[in-house]
Tab-separated table of C-alpha atoms in Angstrom:
chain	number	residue	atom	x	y	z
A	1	UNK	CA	8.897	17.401	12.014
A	2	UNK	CA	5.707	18.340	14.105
A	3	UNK	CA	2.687	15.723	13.625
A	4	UNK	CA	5.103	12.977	11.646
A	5	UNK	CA	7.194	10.827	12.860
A	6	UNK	CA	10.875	10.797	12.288
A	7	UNK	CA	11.301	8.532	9.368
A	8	UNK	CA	8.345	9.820	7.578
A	9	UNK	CA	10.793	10.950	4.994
A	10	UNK	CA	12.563	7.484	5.009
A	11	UNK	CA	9.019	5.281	4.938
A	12	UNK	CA	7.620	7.591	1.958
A	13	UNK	CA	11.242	7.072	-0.214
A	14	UNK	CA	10.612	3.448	0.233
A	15	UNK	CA	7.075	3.567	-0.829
A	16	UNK	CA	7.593	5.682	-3.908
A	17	UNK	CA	10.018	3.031	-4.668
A	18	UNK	CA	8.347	0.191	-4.685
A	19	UNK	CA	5.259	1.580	-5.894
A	20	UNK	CA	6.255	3.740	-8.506
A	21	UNK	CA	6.136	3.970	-12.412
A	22	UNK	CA	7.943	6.106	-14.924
A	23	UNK	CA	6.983	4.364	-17.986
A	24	UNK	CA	4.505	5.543	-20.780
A	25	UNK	CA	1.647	3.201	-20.831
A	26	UNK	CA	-1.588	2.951	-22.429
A	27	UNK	CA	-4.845	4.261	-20.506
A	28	UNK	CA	-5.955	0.319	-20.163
A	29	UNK	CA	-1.932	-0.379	-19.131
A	30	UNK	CA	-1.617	1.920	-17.065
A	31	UNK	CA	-4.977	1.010	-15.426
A	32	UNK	CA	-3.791	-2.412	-14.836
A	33	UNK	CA	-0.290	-1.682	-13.680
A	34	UNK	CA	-2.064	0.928	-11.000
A	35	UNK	CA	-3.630	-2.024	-9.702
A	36	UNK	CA	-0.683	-4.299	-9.305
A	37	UNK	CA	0.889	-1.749	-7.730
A	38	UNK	CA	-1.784	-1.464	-5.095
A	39	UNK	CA	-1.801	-5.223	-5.194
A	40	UNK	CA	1.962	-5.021	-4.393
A	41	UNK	CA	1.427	-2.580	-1.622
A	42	UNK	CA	-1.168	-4.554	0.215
A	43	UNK	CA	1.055	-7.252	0.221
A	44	UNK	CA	3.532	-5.068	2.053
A	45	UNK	CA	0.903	-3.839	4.450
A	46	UNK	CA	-0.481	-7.437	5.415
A	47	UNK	CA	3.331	-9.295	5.631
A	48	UNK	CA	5.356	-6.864	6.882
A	49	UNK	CA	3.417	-3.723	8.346
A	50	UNK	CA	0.448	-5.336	9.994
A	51	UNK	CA	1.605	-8.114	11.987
A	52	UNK	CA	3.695	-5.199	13.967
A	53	UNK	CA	0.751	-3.431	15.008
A	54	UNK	CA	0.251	-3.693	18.610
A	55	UNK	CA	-2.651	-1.606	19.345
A	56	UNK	CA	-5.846	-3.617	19.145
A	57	UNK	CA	-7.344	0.056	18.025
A	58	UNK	CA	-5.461	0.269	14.913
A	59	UNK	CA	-5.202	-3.510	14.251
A	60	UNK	CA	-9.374	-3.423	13.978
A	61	UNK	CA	-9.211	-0.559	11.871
A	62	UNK	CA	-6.993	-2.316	9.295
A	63	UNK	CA	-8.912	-4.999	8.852
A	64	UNK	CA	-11.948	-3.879	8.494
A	65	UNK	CA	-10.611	-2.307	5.478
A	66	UNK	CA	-8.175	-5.313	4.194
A	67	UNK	CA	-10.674	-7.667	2.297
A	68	UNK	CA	-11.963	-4.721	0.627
A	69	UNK	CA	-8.318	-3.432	-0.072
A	70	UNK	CA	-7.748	-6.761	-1.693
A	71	UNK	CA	-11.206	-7.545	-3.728
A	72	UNK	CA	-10.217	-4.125	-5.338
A	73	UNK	CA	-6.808	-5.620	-6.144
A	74	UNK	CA	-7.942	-8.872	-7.202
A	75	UNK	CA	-10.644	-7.686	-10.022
A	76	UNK	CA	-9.216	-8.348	-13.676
């Protein structure tokens, strides 16, 4: 698979999943349903993916951009 790792494939399936939307919305519904789905992934990322991160690197890099990641997801 080259540069990705093995269960690239896997990890993107689940992500489409929980993030995704088939349904025919307005421009100001579908502008607020894009951000509860962000909303819904940074969730993901700060429960689930983040406390796994080991290296001290990539840990700093994620939170430098969390409380912007959720001030975006928080605006009405």
């Amino acid at each position: 698979m080259g540069r990705y790792p093995e269960n690239y494939k896997r990890i993107q399936a689940e992500i489409s999943n929980m993030l995704g939307n088939d349904l025919l919305l307005s421009s100001e519904e579908r502008s607020r349903d894009r951000l509860l789905r962000v909303r819904k992934g940074m969730a993901h990322i700060l429960s689930e993916v983040f406390p796994l991160i080991d290296d001290p690197k990539n840990k700093n890099s994620i939170t430098g951009w969390k409380p912007l990641a959720v001030s975006v997801a928080q605006k009405p």
